[in-house]
Amino acid sequence: MATRWGLCGAGKISHDFSVAMKTLPPGDHQIAVIASRSIDRAKDFARKHGIPKAYGSYEELANDPEIDIVYLGVLHTEHWRVGMLFLKAGKNVLCEKPFAMNSREVKDLVATAKENNVFLMEAIWSRCFPVYAEVRRLLAEEAVGDVKLVKAYFGSPQLNIPRSVQKELGGGALLDIGVYCLQFVLMVFNGERPESIQATGVLLDSGVDGSVVVTMKFSRKRMALCAFSIAARLPNDAVIAGTKGSIKVLGPMHCPTKLVVNDKETEYPLPEPCLPLNFTNSTGLRYEAAEVRQCLLKGLKESPRMPLADSVLLTEIMDEIRKQVGVVFSQDSQ
C-alpha cells in the first residue's frame, strides 16, 4: 500500500516536496490531499501537481480518515497551533523545521504526539541524505579517530525576504538556517547536551538576528563552532576534525551531494526535478519522505534519524542562543 500524504500549506516548500515525491515509486507514495486556507490556492496547487483532493481549511484535512501522514509546510509561527490540530485529531505529522518557535511549544507538540500515540518528526531533511548516512557510518567506525572539533557554516543573503527578516513571521538567521548547523553538531555528538554555549550576534532593525557565531563545549574536551547569517553568503560547509583525519561535507551542508574524507571526494547525485524548484537540491526531500514511510511501516512513533529528544535539545539550545543574542518573540511570553 502506498503511504497517503496530506499536504498542509500550498507554499514554496510544499511545491518542492511534491516535485521530490515524483522521483519516488508511485506504489510507495501518493499525495492524496492539499489543504490551504484559500480554496483557490489549494485547487491551483492540486491542478499543478496532479493531486486528487483540495481543501480550503486545515480542519478538513485533520478530519480526513484516508490520510496516513500530514506534511506541515506552513510558516513556523503556525507550527505549534496547526501541529496541535493534527496531533489531537490522531494524525501522524512530519513538521517542517524549525519545529516551533521555542522549546515550550516543541515540548507541547512532543507530549501531544505521545498522548495520541501518533508519529511525529521534525523535517530536518539533512539527516536523511546519503551523505549524512555515510558520515554516521564513518563516525561509528572512528574513521577519523577521536573527534575534537566540529565546524558548520551557513550564510545566505535573505534580507529581501519578508519571512526571513520580520519578527512576527519568526524571522532571523537562527530559526531559518542556523538550525541546520546546530543539528549537524548534535548528530556528530550523538544528541549530547553541550556543557556550555557562548553566542554573539548582530540584530537587524526588526529585532531578529542577522548574523550569529556560536561556540559550544562538549564533554571530553570537544568543541563546536557554528556561524550563520542571512546578511551574507558563507561557504555553507561542515567539517569534522579528529585525531586521525577529517570529514568535510561540501556546501550546501544542509542538503549535500559531496563528501570529502581525508582528501578523497565522493559524490552522491540527486535525481532531476520534473518542475522548477524554489530551493537548492529540493529533490532530496525524497529521502525524508522515504524515511517517514519506513518508520510508519515499522510502527515507529519517531524517526531514529531525527529523534524527538534531538528536536527538544536543538530548540533548547536555540532558546539559549536567542537569550544571549537578545532576540525575543511574542511566543516566549505565552
Short mmCIF file of C-alpha atoms in Angstrom, two decimals:
data_model
loop_
_atom_site.label_atom_id
_atom_site.label_comp_id
_atom_site.label_asym_id
_atom_site.label_seq_id
_atom_site.Cartn_x
_atom_site.Cartn_y
_atom_site.Cartn_z
CA MET A 1 0.00 0.00 0.00
CA ALA A 2 1.20 3.49 -0.84
CA THR A 3 1.69 5.95 2.04
CA ARG A 4 -1.06 8.54 1.59
CA TRP A 5 0.16 12.06 2.27
CA GLY A 6 -1.87 15.17 3.05
CA LEU A 7 -0.03 18.44 2.46
CA CYS A 8 -0.83 21.36 4.75
CA GLY A 9 0.14 24.69 3.17
CA ALA A 10 0.39 25.45 -0.54
CA GLY A 11 3.62 27.47 -0.40
CA LYS A 12 7.09 27.09 -1.88
CA ILE A 13 8.30 24.19 0.28
CA SER A 14 5.14 22.16 -0.38
CA HIS A 15 5.73 22.69 -4.12
CA ASP A 16 9.27 21.33 -3.81
CA PHE A 17 8.10 18.44 -1.63
CA SER A 18 5.53 17.48 -4.28
CA VAL A 19 8.15 17.63 -7.04
CA ALA A 20 10.53 15.47 -4.94
CA MET A 21 7.76 12.90 -4.39
CA LYS A 22 7.56 12.36 -8.16
CA THR A 23 11.09 10.87 -8.03
CA LEU A 24 9.87 8.06 -5.72
CA PRO A 25 7.95 4.91 -6.79
CA PRO A 26 4.23 5.81 -7.11
CA GLY A 27 3.39 2.48 -5.46
CA ASP A 28 5.10 3.73 -2.29
CA HIS A 29 3.85 7.33 -2.02
CA GLN A 30 0.74 9.21 -3.01
CA ILE A 31 -0.13 12.83 -2.28
CA ALA A 32 -3.87 12.46 -1.75
CA VAL A 33 -4.80 15.94 -0.49
CA ILE A 34 -3.57 19.53 -0.46
CA ALA A 35 -5.04 21.87 2.19
CA SER A 36 -4.66 25.64 2.23
CA ARG A 37 -6.57 28.40 4.00
CA SER A 38 -7.52 29.54 0.48
CA ILE A 39 -9.51 27.01 -1.57
CA ASP A 40 -8.38 28.73 -4.79
CA ARG A 41 -4.71 28.28 -3.87
CA ALA A 42 -5.39 24.67 -2.93
CA LYS A 43 -7.14 23.98 -6.25
CA ASP A 44 -4.35 25.65 -8.27
CA PHE A 45 -1.75 23.59 -6.40
CA ALA A 46 -3.76 20.38 -6.92
CA ARG A 47 -4.01 21.04 -10.66
CA LYS A 48 -0.31 21.79 -10.98
CA HIS A 49 0.78 18.65 -9.10
CA GLY A 50 -1.99 16.23 -10.06
CA ILE A 51 -3.38 15.91 -6.51
CA PRO A 52 -6.92 14.42 -6.39
CA LYS A 53 -8.36 16.44 -3.44
CA ALA A 54 -8.12 20.10 -2.40
CA TYR A 55 -9.37 21.61 0.87
CA GLY A 56 -9.85 25.26 1.79
CA SER A 57 -9.23 24.66 5.51
CA TYR A 58 -6.78 22.72 7.70
CA GLU A 59 -9.67 21.27 9.74
CA GLU A 60 -10.93 19.33 6.69
CA LEU A 61 -7.53 17.69 6.36
CA ALA A 62 -7.44 16.91 10.10
CA ASN A 63 -10.80 15.15 9.75
CA ASP A 64 -9.94 13.17 6.58
CA PRO A 65 -9.77 9.46 7.58
CA GLU A 66 -7.97 8.48 4.34
CA ILE A 67 -4.67 10.20 5.22
CA ASP A 68 -1.66 8.33 6.69
CA ILE A 69 0.51 11.37 7.40
CA VAL A 70 0.33 15.15 7.22
CA TYR A 71 3.26 17.19 5.88
CA LEU A 72 3.17 20.54 7.67
CA GLY A 73 4.66 23.20 5.39
CA VAL A 74 3.19 26.41 6.84
CA LEU A 75 5.07 29.36 8.40
CA HIS A 76 6.87 28.27 11.57
CA THR A 77 4.93 30.78 13.68
CA GLU A 78 1.95 28.50 12.89
CA HIS A 79 3.64 25.13 13.54
CA TRP A 80 2.52 24.80 17.15
CA ARG A 81 -1.13 25.77 16.58
CA VAL A 82 -1.63 23.79 13.38
CA GLY A 83 0.54 20.89 14.57
CA MET A 84 -1.64 20.55 17.69
CA LEU A 85 -4.75 20.44 15.50
CA PHE A 86 -3.47 17.41 13.56
CA LEU A 87 -1.95 15.57 16.53
CA LYS A 88 -5.15 15.92 18.56
CA ALA A 89 -7.07 14.58 15.54
CA GLY A 90 -4.87 11.46 15.71
CA LYS A 91 -2.80 12.27 12.63
CA ASN A 92 0.85 11.35 12.08
CA VAL A 93 2.83 14.54 11.35
CA LEU A 94 6.05 15.50 9.55
CA CYS A 95 6.56 19.13 10.61
CA GLU A 96 8.88 21.48 8.70
CA LYS A 97 11.86 22.99 10.51
CA PRO A 98 12.16 24.83 12.79
CA PHE A 99 9.78 22.60 14.76
CA ALA A 100 8.22 25.59 16.56
CA MET A 101 9.14 28.99 17.97
CA ASN A 102 10.64 27.83 21.29
CA SER A 103 11.21 24.73 23.42
CA ARG A 104 7.92 25.16 25.31
CA GLU A 105 5.98 24.82 22.04
CA VAL A 106 8.15 21.88 20.93
CA LYS A 107 7.68 20.01 24.22
CA ASP A 108 3.95 20.61 23.90
CA LEU A 109 3.90 19.04 20.42
CA VAL A 110 6.00 16.07 21.57
CA ALA A 111 3.78 15.43 24.62
CA THR A 112 0.61 15.65 22.49
CA ALA A 113 2.02 13.18 19.93
CA LYS A 114 2.77 10.73 22.77
CA GLU A 115 -0.68 11.20 24.34
CA ASN A 116 -2.33 10.45 21.00
CA ASN A 117 0.10 7.63 20.11
CA VAL A 118 0.98 9.12 16.72
CA PHE A 119 4.20 9.54 14.72
CA LEU A 120 5.89 12.94 14.88
CA MET A 121 9.11 14.13 13.24
CA GLU A 122 10.79 17.48 12.69
CA ALA A 123 11.59 17.70 8.98
CA ILE A 124 15.37 18.08 9.29
CA TRP A 125 15.69 16.56 5.80
CA SER A 126 19.51 16.78 6.01
CA ARG A 127 19.56 13.80 8.38
CA CYS A 128 18.02 11.57 5.67
CA PHE A 129 20.59 12.35 2.93
CA PRO A 130 23.02 9.58 1.85
CA VAL A 131 25.96 11.89 2.72
CA TYR A 132 24.73 12.11 6.32
CA ALA A 133 24.26 8.33 6.48
CA GLU A 134 27.88 7.92 5.36
CA VAL A 135 29.07 10.47 7.96
CA ARG A 136 27.31 8.48 10.70
CA ARG A 137 28.88 5.26 9.43
CA LEU A 138 32.37 6.79 9.39
CA LEU A 139 31.95 8.18 12.92
CA ALA A 140 30.71 4.81 14.20
CA GLU A 141 33.89 3.13 12.95
CA GLU A 142 36.06 6.03 14.21
CA ALA A 143 37.42 6.67 10.71
CA VAL A 144 38.98 10.00 11.79
CA GLY A 145 39.91 8.91 15.33
CA ASP A 146 38.55 10.92 18.26
CA VAL A 147 36.51 13.89 17.09
CA LYS A 148 37.87 17.10 18.61
CA LEU A 149 36.17 19.91 16.70
CA VAL A 150 33.08 20.32 14.52
CA LYS A 151 32.56 23.41 12.39
CA ALA A 152 29.42 24.31 10.42
CA TYR A 153 28.79 27.49 8.43
CA PHE A 154 25.63 28.59 6.62
CA GLY A 155 25.15 32.06 5.17
CA SER A 156 22.60 33.07 2.57
CA PRO A 157 21.69 36.71 1.72
CA GLN A 158 17.95 36.86 2.52
CA LEU A 159 17.37 40.43 3.70
CA ASN A 160 14.85 40.95 0.86
CA ILE A 161 12.63 38.04 2.00
CA PRO A 162 9.90 39.18 4.45
CA ARG A 163 9.67 35.87 6.38
CA SER A 164 13.44 35.99 6.96
CA VAL A 165 13.53 39.47 8.48
CA GLN A 166 10.14 40.16 10.06
CA LYS A 167 9.82 39.32 13.73
CA GLU A 168 6.10 38.49 13.58
CA LEU A 169 6.86 35.93 10.83
CA GLY A 170 9.50 34.24 13.02
CA GLY A 171 12.44 35.76 11.13
CA GLY A 172 16.18 35.64 11.82
CA ALA A 173 19.16 33.55 10.78
CA LEU A 174 18.97 31.14 13.73
CA LEU A 175 15.49 29.69 13.20
CA ASP A 176 15.74 29.55 9.42
CA ILE A 177 19.27 28.34 8.69
CA GLY A 178 21.24 28.25 11.96
CA VAL A 179 19.12 25.23 12.89
CA TYR A 180 20.98 23.25 10.18
CA CYS A 181 24.42 23.99 11.64
CA LEU A 182 23.29 23.10 15.16
CA GLN A 183 21.56 19.84 14.17
CA PHE A 184 24.76 18.74 12.40
CA VAL A 185 26.77 19.26 15.59
CA LEU A 186 24.18 17.33 17.62
CA MET A 187 24.28 14.45 15.13
CA VAL A 188 28.08 14.21 15.34
CA PHE A 189 27.96 14.28 19.16
CA ASN A 190 25.06 11.79 19.35
CA GLY A 191 22.47 14.17 20.78
CA GLU A 192 24.65 15.06 23.76
CA ARG A 193 23.86 18.29 25.62
CA PRO A 194 26.72 20.82 25.39
CA GLU A 195 28.43 21.74 28.67
CA SER A 196 28.50 25.38 27.65
CA ILE A 197 27.14 27.64 24.90
CA GLN A 198 28.53 31.05 24.01
CA ALA A 199 26.73 33.05 21.35
CA THR A 200 27.24 36.52 19.99
CA GLY A 201 25.36 38.14 17.15
CA VAL A 202 24.08 41.28 15.49
CA LEU A 203 20.42 42.17 15.21
CA LEU A 204 18.58 43.66 12.26
CA ASP A 205 16.43 46.78 12.79
CA SER A 206 13.42 44.46 13.05
CA GLY A 207 14.89 42.89 16.20
CA VAL A 208 15.79 39.48 14.74
CA ASP A 209 19.30 38.09 14.39
CA GLY A 210 21.12 38.87 11.14
CA SER A 211 24.40 37.07 11.84
CA VAL A 212 25.37 34.82 14.77
CA VAL A 213 28.52 32.97 15.87
CA VAL A 214 28.14 30.14 18.40
CA THR A 215 30.83 28.14 20.21
CA MET A 216 29.88 25.08 22.23
CA LYS A 217 31.94 22.94 24.56
CA PHE A 218 31.09 19.25 24.96
CA SER A 219 32.38 16.59 27.35
CA ARG A 220 35.87 15.12 26.84
CA LYS A 221 37.31 18.47 25.64
CA ARG A 222 35.36 18.52 22.36
CA MET A 223 34.20 21.74 20.72
CA ALA A 224 31.86 23.02 18.04
CA LEU A 225 31.83 26.28 16.12
CA CYS A 226 28.82 27.49 14.12
CA ALA A 227 28.39 30.68 12.12
CA PHE A 228 25.23 31.59 10.25
CA SER A 229 23.92 34.70 8.55
CA ILE A 230 21.01 35.96 6.46
CA ALA A 231 23.07 39.07 5.61
CA ALA A 232 25.97 37.45 3.75
CA ARG A 233 26.97 34.35 1.83
CA LEU A 234 29.22 31.87 3.68
CA PRO A 235 30.98 28.68 2.49
CA ASN A 236 27.97 26.60 3.74
CA ASP A 237 30.14 23.59 4.52
CA ALA A 238 30.74 21.47 7.61
CA VAL A 239 33.97 19.92 8.90
CA ILE A 240 34.54 17.18 11.47
CA ALA A 241 38.16 17.24 12.67
CA GLY A 242 39.54 14.22 14.51
CA THR A 243 42.89 12.92 15.78
CA LYS A 244 43.35 10.82 12.60
CA GLY A 245 41.90 13.00 9.86
CA SER A 246 38.85 14.96 8.79
CA ILE A 247 35.45 14.63 7.18
CA LYS A 248 34.21 17.55 5.12
CA VAL A 249 30.61 17.91 3.97
CA LEU A 250 30.82 20.23 0.98
CA GLY A 251 28.26 23.02 0.59
CA PRO A 252 25.33 23.07 0.73
CA MET A 253 25.88 21.22 4.03
CA HIS A 254 22.14 21.06 4.74
CA CYS A 255 21.36 19.13 1.52
CA PRO A 256 24.76 17.82 0.43
CA THR A 257 25.80 15.71 -2.56
CA LYS A 258 29.57 15.67 -1.95
CA LEU A 259 31.67 14.31 0.89
CA VAL A 260 35.46 14.56 1.35
CA VAL A 261 37.09 12.07 3.72
CA ASN A 262 40.84 12.66 4.24
CA ASP A 263 41.02 14.44 0.85
CA LYS A 264 39.10 11.71 -1.03
CA GLU A 265 35.90 13.09 -2.58
CA THR A 266 32.73 11.05 -3.21
CA GLU A 267 29.62 12.31 -4.99
CA TYR A 268 26.01 11.28 -4.29
CA PRO A 269 23.97 12.73 -7.18
CA LEU A 270 20.30 13.74 -6.85
CA PRO A 271 17.55 12.89 -9.34
CA GLU A 272 16.45 15.66 -11.71
CA PRO A 273 13.20 17.52 -10.90
CA CYS A 274 10.21 17.41 -13.27
CA LEU A 275 9.31 21.06 -12.47
CA PRO A 276 11.45 24.07 -11.46
CA LEU A 277 12.31 24.12 -7.72
CA ASN A 278 12.23 27.01 -5.24
CA PHE A 279 15.14 25.81 -3.09
CA THR A 280 18.54 24.17 -3.64
CA ASN A 281 18.63 20.37 -4.14
CA SER A 282 14.98 20.01 -3.17
CA THR A 283 14.54 16.64 -4.87
CA GLY A 284 16.48 15.46 -1.79
CA LEU A 285 13.21 15.85 0.15
CA ARG A 286 12.55 12.37 -1.27
CA TYR A 287 14.93 10.87 1.33
CA GLU A 288 12.87 12.32 4.16
CA ALA A 289 9.60 11.03 2.66
CA ALA A 290 11.14 7.56 2.26
CA GLU A 291 12.37 7.63 5.88
CA VAL A 292 8.86 8.52 7.13
CA ARG A 293 7.33 5.66 5.13
CA GLN A 294 9.82 3.19 6.62
CA CYS A 295 9.04 4.44 10.15
CA LEU A 296 5.27 4.09 9.59
CA LEU A 297 5.66 0.57 8.13
CA LYS A 298 7.65 -0.44 11.23
CA GLY A 299 5.07 1.14 13.55
CA LEU A 300 7.58 3.64 14.96
CA LYS A 301 6.35 6.86 16.59
CA GLU A 302 9.54 8.81 15.87
CA SER A 303 12.47 8.59 13.48
CA PRO A 304 15.84 7.26 14.65
CA ARG A 305 17.40 9.70 12.12
CA MET A 306 15.91 12.71 13.90
CA PRO A 307 14.64 11.58 17.32
CA LEU A 308 12.27 13.85 19.23
CA ALA A 309 14.87 14.20 22.02
CA ASP A 310 17.23 15.76 19.43
CA SER A 311 14.50 18.21 18.39
CA VAL A 312 13.83 19.20 22.01
CA LEU A 313 17.56 19.71 22.73
CA LEU A 314 18.00 21.61 19.45
CA THR A 315 15.24 24.05 20.41
CA GLU A 316 16.57 24.44 23.97
CA ILE A 317 19.97 25.37 22.50
CA MET A 318 18.28 27.85 20.14
CA ASP A 319 16.36 29.38 23.09
CA GLU A 320 19.67 29.89 24.92
CA ILE A 321 21.33 31.42 21.83
CA ARG A 322 18.40 33.83 21.39
CA LYS A 323 18.63 34.78 25.07
CA GLN A 324 22.35 35.60 24.72
CA VAL A 325 21.92 37.46 21.42
CA GLY A 326 18.78 39.29 22.56
CA VAL A 327 16.02 38.00 20.28
CA VAL A 328 12.57 37.74 21.89
CA PHE A 329 9.42 36.56 20.11
CA SER A 330 5.84 37.16 21.28
CA GLN A 331 5.54 33.35 21.72
CA ASP A 332 8.16 33.50 24.52
CA SER A 333 5.81 35.29 26.90
CA GLN A 334 2.81 32.99 26.45
#
